mmCIF file of C-alpha atoms in Angstrom:
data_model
loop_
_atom_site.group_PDB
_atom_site.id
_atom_site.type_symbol
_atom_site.label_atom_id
_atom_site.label_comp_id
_atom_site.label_asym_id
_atom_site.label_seq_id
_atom_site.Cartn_x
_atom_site.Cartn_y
_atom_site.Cartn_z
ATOM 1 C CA UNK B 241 -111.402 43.212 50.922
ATOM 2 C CA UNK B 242 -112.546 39.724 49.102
ATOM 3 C CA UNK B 243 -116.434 40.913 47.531
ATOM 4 C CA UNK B 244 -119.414 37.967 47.181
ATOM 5 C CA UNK B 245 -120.533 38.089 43.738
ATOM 6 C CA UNK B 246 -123.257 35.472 43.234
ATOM 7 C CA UNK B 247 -124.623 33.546 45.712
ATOM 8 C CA UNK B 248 -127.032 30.297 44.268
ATOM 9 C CA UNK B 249 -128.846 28.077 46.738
ATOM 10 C CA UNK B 250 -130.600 24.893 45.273
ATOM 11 C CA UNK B 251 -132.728 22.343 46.924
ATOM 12 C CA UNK B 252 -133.674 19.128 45.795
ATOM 13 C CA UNK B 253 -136.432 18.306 43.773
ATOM 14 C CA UNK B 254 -139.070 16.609 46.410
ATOM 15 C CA UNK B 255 -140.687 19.151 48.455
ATOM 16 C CA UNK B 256 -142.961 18.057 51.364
ATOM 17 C CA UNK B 257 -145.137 19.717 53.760
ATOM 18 C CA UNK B 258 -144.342 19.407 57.469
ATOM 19 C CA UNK B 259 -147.240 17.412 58.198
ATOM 20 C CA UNK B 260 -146.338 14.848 55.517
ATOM 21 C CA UNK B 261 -142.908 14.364 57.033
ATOM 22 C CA UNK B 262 -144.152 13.984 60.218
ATOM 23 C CA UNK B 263 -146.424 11.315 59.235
ATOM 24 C CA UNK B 264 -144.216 9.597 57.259
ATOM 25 C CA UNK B 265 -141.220 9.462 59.978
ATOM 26 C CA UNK B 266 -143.415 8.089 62.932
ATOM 27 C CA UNK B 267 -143.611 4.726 63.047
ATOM 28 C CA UNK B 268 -139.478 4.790 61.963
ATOM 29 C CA UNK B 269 -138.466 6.467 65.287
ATOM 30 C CA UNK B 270 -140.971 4.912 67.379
ATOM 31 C CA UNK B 271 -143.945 2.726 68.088
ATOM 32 C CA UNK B 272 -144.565 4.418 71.339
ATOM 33 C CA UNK B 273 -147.914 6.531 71.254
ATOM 34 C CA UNK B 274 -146.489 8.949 73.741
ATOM 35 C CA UNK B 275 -143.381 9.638 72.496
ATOM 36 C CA UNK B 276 -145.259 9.620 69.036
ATOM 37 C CA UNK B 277 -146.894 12.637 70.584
ATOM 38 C CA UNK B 278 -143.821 14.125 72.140
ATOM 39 C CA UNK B 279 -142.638 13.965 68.157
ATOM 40 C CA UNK B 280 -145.883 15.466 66.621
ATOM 41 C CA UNK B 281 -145.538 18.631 69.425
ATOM 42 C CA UNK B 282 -142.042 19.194 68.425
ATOM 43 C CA UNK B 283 -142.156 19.374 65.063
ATOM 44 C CA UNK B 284 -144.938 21.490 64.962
ATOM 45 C CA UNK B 285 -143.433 24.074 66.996
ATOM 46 C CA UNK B 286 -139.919 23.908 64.738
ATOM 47 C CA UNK B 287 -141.536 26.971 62.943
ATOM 48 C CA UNK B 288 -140.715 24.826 59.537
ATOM 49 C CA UNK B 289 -143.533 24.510 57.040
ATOM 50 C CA UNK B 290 -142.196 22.328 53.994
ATOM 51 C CA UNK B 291 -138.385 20.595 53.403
ATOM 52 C CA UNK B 292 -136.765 19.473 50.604
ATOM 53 C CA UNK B 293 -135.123 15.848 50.320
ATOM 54 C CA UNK B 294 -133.048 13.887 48.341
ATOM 55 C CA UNK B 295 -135.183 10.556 48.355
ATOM 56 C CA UNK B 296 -138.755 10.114 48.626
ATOM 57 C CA UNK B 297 -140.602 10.138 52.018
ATOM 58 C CA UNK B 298 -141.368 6.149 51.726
ATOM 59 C CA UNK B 299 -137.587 5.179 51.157
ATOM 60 C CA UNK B 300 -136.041 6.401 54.331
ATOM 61 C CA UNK B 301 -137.576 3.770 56.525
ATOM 62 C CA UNK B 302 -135.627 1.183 54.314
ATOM 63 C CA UNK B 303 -131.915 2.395 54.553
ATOM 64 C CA UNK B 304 -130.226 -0.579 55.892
ATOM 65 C CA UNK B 305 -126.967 0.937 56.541
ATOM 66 C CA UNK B 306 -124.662 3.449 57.047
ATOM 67 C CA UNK B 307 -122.852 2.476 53.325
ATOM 68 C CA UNK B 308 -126.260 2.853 51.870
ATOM 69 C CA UNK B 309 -127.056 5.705 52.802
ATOM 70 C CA UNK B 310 -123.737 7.657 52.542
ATOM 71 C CA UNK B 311 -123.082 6.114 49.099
ATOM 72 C CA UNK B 312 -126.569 7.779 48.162
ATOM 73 C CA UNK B 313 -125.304 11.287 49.669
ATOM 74 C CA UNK B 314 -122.063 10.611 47.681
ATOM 75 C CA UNK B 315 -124.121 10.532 44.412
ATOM 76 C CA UNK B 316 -127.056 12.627 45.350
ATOM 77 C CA UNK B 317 -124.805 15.406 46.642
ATOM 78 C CA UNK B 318 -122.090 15.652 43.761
ATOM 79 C CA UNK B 319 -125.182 16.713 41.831
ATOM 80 C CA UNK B 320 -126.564 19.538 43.986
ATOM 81 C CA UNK B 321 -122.969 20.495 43.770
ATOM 82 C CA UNK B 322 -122.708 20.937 39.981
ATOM 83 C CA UNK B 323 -125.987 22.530 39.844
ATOM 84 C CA UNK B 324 -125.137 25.103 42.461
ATOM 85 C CA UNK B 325 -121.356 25.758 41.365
ATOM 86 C CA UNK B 326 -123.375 25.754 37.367
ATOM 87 C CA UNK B 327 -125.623 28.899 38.662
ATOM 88 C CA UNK B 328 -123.862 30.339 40.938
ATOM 89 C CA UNK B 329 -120.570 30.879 37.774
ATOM 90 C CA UNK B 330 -123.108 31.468 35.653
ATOM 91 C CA UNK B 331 -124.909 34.505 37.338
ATOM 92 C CA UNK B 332 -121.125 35.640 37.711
ATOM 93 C CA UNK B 333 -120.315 35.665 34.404
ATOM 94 C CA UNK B 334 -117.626 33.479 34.908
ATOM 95 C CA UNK B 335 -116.957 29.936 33.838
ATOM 96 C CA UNK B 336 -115.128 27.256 35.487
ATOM 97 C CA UNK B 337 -111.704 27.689 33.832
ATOM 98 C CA UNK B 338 -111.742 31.092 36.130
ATOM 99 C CA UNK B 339 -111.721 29.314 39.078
ATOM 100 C CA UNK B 340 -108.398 29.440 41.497
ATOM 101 C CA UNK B 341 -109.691 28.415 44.358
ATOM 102 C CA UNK B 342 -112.967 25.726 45.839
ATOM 103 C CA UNK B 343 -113.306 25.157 49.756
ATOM 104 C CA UNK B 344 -115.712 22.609 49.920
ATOM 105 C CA UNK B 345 -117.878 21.917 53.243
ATOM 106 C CA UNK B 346 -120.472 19.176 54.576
ATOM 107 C CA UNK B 347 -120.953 17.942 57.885
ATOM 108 C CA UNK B 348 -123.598 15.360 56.551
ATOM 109 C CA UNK B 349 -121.815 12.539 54.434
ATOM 110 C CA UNK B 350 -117.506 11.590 53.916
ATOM 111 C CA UNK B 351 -115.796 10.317 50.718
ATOM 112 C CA UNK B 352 -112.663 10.423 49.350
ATOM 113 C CA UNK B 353 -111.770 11.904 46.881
ATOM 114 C CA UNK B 354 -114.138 14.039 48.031
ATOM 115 C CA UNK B 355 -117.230 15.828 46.583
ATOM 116 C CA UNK B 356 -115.348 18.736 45.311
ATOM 117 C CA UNK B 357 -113.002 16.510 43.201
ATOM 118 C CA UNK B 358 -115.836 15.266 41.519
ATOM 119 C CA UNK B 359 -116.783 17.675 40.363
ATOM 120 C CA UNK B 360 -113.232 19.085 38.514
ATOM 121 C CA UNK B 361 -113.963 16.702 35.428
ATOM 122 C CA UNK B 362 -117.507 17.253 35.111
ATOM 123 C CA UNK B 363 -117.698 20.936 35.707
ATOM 124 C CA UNK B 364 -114.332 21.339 33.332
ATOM 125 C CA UNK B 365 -112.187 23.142 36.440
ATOM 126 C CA UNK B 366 -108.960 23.422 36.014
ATOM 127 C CA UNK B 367 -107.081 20.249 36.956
ATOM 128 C CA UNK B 368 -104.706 22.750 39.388
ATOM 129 C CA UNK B 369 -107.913 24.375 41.064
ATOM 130 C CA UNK B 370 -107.061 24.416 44.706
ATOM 131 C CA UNK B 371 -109.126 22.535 46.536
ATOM 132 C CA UNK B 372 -110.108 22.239 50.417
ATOM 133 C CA UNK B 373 -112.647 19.937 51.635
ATOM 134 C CA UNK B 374 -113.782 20.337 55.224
ATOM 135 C CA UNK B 375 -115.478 18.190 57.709
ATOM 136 C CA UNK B 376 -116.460 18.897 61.396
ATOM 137 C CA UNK B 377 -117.730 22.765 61.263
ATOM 138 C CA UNK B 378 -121.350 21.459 61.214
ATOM 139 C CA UNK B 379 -123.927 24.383 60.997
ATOM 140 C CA UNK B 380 -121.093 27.191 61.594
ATOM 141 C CA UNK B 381 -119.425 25.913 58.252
ATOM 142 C CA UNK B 382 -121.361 28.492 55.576
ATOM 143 C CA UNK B 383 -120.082 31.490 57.796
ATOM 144 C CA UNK B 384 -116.781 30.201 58.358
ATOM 145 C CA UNK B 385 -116.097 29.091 55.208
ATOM 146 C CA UNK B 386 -117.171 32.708 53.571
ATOM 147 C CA UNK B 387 -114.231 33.807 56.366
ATOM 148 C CA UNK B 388 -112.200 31.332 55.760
ATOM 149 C CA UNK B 389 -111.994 32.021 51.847
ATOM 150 C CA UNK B 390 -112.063 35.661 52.656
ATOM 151 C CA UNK B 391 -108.493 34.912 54.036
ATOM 152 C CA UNK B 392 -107.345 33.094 51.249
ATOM 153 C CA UNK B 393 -108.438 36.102 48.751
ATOM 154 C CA UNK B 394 -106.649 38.606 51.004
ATOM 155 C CA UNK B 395 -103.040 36.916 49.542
ATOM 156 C CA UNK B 396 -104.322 36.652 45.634
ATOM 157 C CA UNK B 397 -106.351 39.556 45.289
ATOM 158 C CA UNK B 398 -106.906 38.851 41.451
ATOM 159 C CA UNK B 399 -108.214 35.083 42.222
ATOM 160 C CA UNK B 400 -111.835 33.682 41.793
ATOM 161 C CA UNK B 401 -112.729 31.375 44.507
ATOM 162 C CA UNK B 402 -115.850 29.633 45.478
ATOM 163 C CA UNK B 403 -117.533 28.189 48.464
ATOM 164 C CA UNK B 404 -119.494 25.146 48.384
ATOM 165 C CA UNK B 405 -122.197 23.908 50.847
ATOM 166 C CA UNK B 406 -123.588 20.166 50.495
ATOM 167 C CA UNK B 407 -126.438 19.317 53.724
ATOM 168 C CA UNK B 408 -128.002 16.241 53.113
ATOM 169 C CA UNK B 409 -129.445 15.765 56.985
ATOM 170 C CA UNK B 410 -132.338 13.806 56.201
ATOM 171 C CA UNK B 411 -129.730 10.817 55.149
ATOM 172 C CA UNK B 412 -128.592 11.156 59.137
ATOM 173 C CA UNK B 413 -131.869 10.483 60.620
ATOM 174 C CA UNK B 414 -131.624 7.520 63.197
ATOM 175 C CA UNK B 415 -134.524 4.876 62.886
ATOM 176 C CA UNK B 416 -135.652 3.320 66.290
ATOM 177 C CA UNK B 417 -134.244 6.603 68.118
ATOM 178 C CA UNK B 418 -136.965 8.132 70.078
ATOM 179 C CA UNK B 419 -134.114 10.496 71.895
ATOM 180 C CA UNK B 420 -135.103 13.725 72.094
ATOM 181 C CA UNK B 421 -132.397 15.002 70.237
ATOM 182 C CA UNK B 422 -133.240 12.426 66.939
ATOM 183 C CA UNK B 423 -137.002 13.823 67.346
ATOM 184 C CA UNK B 424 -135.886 17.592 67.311
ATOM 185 C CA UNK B 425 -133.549 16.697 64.523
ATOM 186 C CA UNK B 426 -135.923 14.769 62.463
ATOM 187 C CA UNK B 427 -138.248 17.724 62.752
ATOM 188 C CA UNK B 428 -136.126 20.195 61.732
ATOM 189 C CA UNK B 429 -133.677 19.361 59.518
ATOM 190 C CA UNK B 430 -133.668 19.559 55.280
ATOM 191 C CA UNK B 431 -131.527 18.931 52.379
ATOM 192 C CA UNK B 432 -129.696 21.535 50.238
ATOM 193 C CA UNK B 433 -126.418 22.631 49.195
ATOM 194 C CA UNK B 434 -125.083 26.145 48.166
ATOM 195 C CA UNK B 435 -122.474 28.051 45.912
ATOM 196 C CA UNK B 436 -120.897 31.313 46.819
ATOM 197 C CA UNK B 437 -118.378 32.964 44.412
ATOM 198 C CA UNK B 438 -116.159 35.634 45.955
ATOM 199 C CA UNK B 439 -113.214 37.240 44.336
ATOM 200 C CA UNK B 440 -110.209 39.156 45.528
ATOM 201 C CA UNK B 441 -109.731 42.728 45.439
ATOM 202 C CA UNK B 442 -108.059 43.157 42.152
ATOM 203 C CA UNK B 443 -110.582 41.131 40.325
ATOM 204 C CA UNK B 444 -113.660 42.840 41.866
ATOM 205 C CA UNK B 445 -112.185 45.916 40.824
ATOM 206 C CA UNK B 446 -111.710 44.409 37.195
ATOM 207 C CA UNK B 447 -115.724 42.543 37.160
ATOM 208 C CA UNK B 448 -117.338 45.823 38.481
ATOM 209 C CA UNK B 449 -119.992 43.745 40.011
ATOM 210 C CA UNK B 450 -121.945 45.162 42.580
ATOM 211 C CA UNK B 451 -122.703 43.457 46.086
ATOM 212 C CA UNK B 452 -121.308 42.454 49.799
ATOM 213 C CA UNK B 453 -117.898 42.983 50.330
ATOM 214 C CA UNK B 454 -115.810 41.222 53.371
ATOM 215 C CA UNK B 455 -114.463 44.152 55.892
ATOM 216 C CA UNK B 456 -113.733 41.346 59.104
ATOM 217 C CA UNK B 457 -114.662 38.425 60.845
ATOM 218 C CA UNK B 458 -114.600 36.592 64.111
ATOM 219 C CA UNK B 459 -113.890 33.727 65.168
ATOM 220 C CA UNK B 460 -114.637 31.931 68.639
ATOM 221 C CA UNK B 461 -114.497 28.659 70.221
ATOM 222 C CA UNK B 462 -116.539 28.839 73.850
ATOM 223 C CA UNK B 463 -115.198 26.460 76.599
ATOM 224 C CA UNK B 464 -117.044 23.703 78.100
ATOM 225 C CA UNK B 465 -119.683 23.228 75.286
ATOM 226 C CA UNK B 466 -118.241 20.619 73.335
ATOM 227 C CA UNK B 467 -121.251 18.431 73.735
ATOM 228 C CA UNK B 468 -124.259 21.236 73.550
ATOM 229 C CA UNK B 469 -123.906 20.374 69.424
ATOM 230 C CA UNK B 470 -122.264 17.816 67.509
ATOM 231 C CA UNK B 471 -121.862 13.866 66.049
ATOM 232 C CA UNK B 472 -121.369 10.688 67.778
ATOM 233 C CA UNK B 473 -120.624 8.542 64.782
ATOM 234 C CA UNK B 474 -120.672 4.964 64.549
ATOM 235 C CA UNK B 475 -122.437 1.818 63.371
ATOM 236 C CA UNK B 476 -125.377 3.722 62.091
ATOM 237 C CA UNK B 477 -123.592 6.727 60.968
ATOM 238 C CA UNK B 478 -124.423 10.205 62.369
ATOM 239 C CA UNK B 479 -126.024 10.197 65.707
ATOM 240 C CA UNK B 480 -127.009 13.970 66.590
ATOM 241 C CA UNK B 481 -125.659 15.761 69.295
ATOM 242 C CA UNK B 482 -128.186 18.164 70.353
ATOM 243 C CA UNK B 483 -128.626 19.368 73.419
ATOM 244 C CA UNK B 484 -131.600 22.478 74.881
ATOM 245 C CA UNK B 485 -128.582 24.667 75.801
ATOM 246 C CA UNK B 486 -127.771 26.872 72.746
ATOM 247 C CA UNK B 487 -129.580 29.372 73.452
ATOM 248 C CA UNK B 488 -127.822 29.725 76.880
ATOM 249 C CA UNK B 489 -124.803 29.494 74.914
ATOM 250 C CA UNK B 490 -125.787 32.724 73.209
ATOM 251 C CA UNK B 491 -127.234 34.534 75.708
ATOM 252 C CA UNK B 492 -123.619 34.303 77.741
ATOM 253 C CA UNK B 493 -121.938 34.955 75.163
ATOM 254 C CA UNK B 494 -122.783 35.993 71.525
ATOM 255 C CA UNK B 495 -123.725 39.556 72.106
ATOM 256 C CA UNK B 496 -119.938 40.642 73.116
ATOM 257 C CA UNK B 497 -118.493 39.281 70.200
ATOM 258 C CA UNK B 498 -121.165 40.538 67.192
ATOM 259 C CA UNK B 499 -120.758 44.260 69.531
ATOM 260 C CA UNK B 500 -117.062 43.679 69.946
ATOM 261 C CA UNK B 501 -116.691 42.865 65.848
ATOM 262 C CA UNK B 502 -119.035 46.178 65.165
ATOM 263 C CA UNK B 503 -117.164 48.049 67.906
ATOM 264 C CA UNK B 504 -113.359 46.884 65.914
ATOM 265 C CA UNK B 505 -115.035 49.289 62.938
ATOM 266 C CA UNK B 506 -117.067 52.393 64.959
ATOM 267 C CA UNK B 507 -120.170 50.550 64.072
ATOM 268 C CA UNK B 508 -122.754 49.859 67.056
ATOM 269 C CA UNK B 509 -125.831 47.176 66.241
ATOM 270 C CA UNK B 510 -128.329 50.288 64.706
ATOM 271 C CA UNK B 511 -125.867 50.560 62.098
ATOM 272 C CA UNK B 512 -126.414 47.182 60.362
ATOM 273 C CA UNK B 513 -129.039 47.321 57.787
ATOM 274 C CA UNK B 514 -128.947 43.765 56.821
ATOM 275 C CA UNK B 515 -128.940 40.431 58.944
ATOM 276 C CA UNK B 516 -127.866 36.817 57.865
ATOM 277 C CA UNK B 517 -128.656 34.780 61.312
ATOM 278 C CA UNK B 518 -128.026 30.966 61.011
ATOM 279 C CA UNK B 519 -132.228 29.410 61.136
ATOM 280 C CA UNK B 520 -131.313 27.058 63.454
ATOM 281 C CA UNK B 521 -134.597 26.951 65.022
ATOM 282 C CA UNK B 522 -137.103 29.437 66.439
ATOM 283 C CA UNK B 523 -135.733 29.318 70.138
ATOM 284 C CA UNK B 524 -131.822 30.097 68.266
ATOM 285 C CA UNK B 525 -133.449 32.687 66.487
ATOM 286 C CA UNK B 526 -134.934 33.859 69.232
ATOM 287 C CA UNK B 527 -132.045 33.968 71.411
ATOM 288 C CA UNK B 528 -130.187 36.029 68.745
ATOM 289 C CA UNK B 529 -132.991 38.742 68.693
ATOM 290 C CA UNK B 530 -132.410 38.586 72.526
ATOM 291 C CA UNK B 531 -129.027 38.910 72.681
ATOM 292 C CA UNK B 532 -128.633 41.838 70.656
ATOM 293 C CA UNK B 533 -131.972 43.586 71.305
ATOM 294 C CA UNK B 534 -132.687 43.631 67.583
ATOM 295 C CA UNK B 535 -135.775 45.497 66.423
ATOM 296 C CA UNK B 536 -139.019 43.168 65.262
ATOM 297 C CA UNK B 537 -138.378 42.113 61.151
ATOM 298 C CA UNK B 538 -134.506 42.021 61.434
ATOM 299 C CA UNK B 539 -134.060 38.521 61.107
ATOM 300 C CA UNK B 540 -136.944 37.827 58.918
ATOM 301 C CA UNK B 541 -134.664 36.484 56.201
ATOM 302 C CA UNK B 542 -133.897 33.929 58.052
ATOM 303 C CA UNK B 543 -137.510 32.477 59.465
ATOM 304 C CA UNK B 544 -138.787 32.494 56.092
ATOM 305 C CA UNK B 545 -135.471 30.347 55.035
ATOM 306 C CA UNK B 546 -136.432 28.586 58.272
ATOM 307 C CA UNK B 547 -140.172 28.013 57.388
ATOM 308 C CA UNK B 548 -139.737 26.938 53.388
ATOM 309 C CA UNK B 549 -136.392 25.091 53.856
ATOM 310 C CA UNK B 550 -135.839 23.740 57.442
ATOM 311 C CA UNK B 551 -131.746 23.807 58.940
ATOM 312 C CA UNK B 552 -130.200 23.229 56.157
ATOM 313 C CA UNK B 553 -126.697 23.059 58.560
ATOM 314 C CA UNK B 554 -123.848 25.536 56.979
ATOM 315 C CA UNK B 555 -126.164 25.613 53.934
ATOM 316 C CA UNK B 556 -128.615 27.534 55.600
ATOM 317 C CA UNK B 557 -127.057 30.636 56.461
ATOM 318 C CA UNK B 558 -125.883 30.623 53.136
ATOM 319 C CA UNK B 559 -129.370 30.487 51.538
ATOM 320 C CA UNK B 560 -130.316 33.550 53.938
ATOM 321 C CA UNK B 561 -127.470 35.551 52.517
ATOM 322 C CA UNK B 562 -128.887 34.885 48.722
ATOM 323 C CA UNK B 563 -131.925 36.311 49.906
ATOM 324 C CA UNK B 564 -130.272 39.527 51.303
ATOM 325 C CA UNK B 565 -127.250 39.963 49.125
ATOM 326 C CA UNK B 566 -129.144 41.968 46.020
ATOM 327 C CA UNK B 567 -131.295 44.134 48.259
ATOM 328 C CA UNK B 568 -129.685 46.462 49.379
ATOM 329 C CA UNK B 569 -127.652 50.045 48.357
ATOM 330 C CA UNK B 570 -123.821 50.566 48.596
ATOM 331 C CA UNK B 571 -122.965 51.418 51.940
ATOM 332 C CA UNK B 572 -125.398 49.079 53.597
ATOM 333 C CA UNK B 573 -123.081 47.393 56.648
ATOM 334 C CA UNK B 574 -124.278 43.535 57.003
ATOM 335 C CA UNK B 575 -123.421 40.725 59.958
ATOM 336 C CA UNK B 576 -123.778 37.489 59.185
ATOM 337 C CA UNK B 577 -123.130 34.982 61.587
ATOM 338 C CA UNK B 578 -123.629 31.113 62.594
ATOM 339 C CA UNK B 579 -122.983 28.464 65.635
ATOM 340 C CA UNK B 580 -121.496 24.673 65.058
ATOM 341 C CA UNK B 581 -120.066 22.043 66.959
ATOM 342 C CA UNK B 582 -117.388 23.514 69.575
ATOM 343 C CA UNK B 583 -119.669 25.249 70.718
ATOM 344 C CA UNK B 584 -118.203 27.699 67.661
ATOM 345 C CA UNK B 585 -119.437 30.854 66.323
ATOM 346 C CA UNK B 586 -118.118 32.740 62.816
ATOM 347 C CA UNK B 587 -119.160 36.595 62.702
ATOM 348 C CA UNK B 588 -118.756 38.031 58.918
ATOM 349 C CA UNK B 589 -118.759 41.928 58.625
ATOM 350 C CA UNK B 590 -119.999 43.240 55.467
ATOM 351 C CA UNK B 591 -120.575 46.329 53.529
ATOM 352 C CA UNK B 592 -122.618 46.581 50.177
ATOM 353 C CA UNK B 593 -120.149 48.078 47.468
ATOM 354 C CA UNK B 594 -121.347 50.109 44.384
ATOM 355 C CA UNK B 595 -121.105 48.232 40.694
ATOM 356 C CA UNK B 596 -119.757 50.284 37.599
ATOM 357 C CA UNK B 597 -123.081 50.960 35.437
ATOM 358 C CA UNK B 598 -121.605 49.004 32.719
ATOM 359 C CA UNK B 599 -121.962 45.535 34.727
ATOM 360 C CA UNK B 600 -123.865 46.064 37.512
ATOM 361 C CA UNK B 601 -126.705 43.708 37.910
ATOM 362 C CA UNK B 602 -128.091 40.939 40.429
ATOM 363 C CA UNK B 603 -125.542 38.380 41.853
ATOM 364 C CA UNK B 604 -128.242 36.286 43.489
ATOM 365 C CA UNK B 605 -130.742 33.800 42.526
ATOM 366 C CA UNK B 606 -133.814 32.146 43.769
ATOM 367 C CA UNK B 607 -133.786 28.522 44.929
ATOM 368 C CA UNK B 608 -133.917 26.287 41.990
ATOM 369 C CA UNK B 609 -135.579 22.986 42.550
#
């Protein structure tokens, strides 16, 4: 089993409250007082309270392109990158000539070479890191990519290999879109990326570190929900895809799969003592608690990351898991789990391993502005 052993979420220096965002993004999405309205309802029901952007409120009404804009993610994002990869080594103990392996995800901007190759010469990586940028997981992308390097560990068990998250939604907000899905979005939304550093079994043995190990995942794909969540990109750039049925989605469907995952392992739902839900919005939350018939507080994690950081797309999840991963004793079992485009869900099974007493110590940190 691959082991997490520092998780660092960042956000971006300018925090606003909900209100202020709200304000500011009117008049940019439309001059209609009643769908003005519509937009004021929504995002006061999104259950977030302040988000974190990349540029200042006043600037977004002025992006005059799709270039513009994803040249600013380009540069703005390369730097949340170093500063989460940075922490996330650091509170390690490694440094980034231990580094085998970087999966790099965003559904939010493109570039090639992409962000992760950026960053080889100015973190110091090794120039034959493997690298594996992805595109097109969306929100799912922070569970599937902890599964997805989980795999990779299983075949070098003495390899370091980090995940990297870069969300910069804010950049994808349409001006002069008063669809319901660009108002939901708009309300909803943040920027922030996030670093996970896992390592193989050999090399946990070796770094004694305590914290979640990997014991399975899950992957699905559900028919006939391809556009329930997604992109239509074009002109503008990225024109959500969001549709009111994902909570249908996992009400017919999400509870087999998190039982059927437990079930693989003699583990029912009363056995998990820690939950890492994807905050993609009070009625997904919601529809979680529903489907599993989780007791009140279980997925508190993730409304506060909801409430102080907005969707933060396969960032999110991740900054959820930061919260959780130094709270709890060895033997703890964990789920964490997230939806994306597809419609797609990731299930990760986890179970809290012991450190030796020599280095055992946190292997999170708090959200670093």
């Amino acid at each position: 089993m691959s082991r997490i052993v520092a998780v660092a979420p960042v956000l971006p220096a300018r925090t606003y409250s909900q209100e202020e965002i709200t304000s500011a993004l009117l008049a940019m999405i439309t001059s209609d007082p009643s769908r003005q309205a519509v937009m004021r309802r929504i995002h006061a029901a999104s259950g977030v309270e302040t988000r974190s952007l990349v540029m200042p409120l006043e600037r977004y009404s002025s992006i005059g392109s799709f270039q513009e804009s994803n040249d600013f993610f380009i540069a703005e994002g390369t730097t949340l990158a170093e500063r989460a990869v940075t922490q996330a080594l650091e509170h390690a103990g490694l440094t980034p000539q231990d580094v085998d392996y970087l999966l790099f995800t965003s559904v939010t901007g493109i570039a090639a070479p992409s962000i992760d190759a950026q960053l080889v010469q100015r973190l110091g990586l090794r120039p034959d890191v493997k690298r594996l940028p992805s595109f097109g997981l969306g929100c799912v992308a922070g569970a599937a990519g902890i599964a997805r390097v989980h795999d990779y560990l299983a075949g070098h068990p003495g390899e370091v290999a980090i995940l990297l998250s870069v969300e910069l939604c804010s950049l994808t907000v349409q001006a002069s879109d008063d669809s319901m899905a660009n108002i939901v979005a708009s309300g909803l939304f943040g920027d922030g990326a996030a670093a996970v550093v896992m390592v193989g079994d050999e090399r946990a043995e070796a770094l004694g570190l305590p914290g979640p190990e990997v014991v399975d995942t899950r992957s699905r794909i559900y028919p006939d929900t391809a556009d329930v969540i997604g992109w239509d990109i074009g002109g503008t750039g990225f024109r959500i895809v969001l549709s009111a049925g994902v909570p249908e989605v996992i009400d017919n469907n999400f509870a087999g799969d998190a039982r059927g995952l437990l079930a693989a392992h003699d583990l029912t739902v009363e056995d998990v003592g820690a939950w890492a839900a994807h905050p993609g919005g009070p009625k997904v939350l919601e529809a979680f608690s529903r489907a599993l018939d989780l007791p009140e507080g279980a997925l508190d994690a993730s409304w506060r990351s909801l409430a102080r950081a907005g969707n933060l797309s396969s960032a999110a999840v991740l900054h959820v898991l930061a919260e959780e991963v130094d709270q709890h004793p060895a033997g703890t079992v964990g789920l964490l789990f997230a939806l994306g485009p597809g419609v797609t869900s990731e299930l990760v099974l986890l179970r809290w391993a012991a450190g030796s007493a020599a280095q055992a110590g946190p292997v999170a940190i708090g959200e670093a502005a």
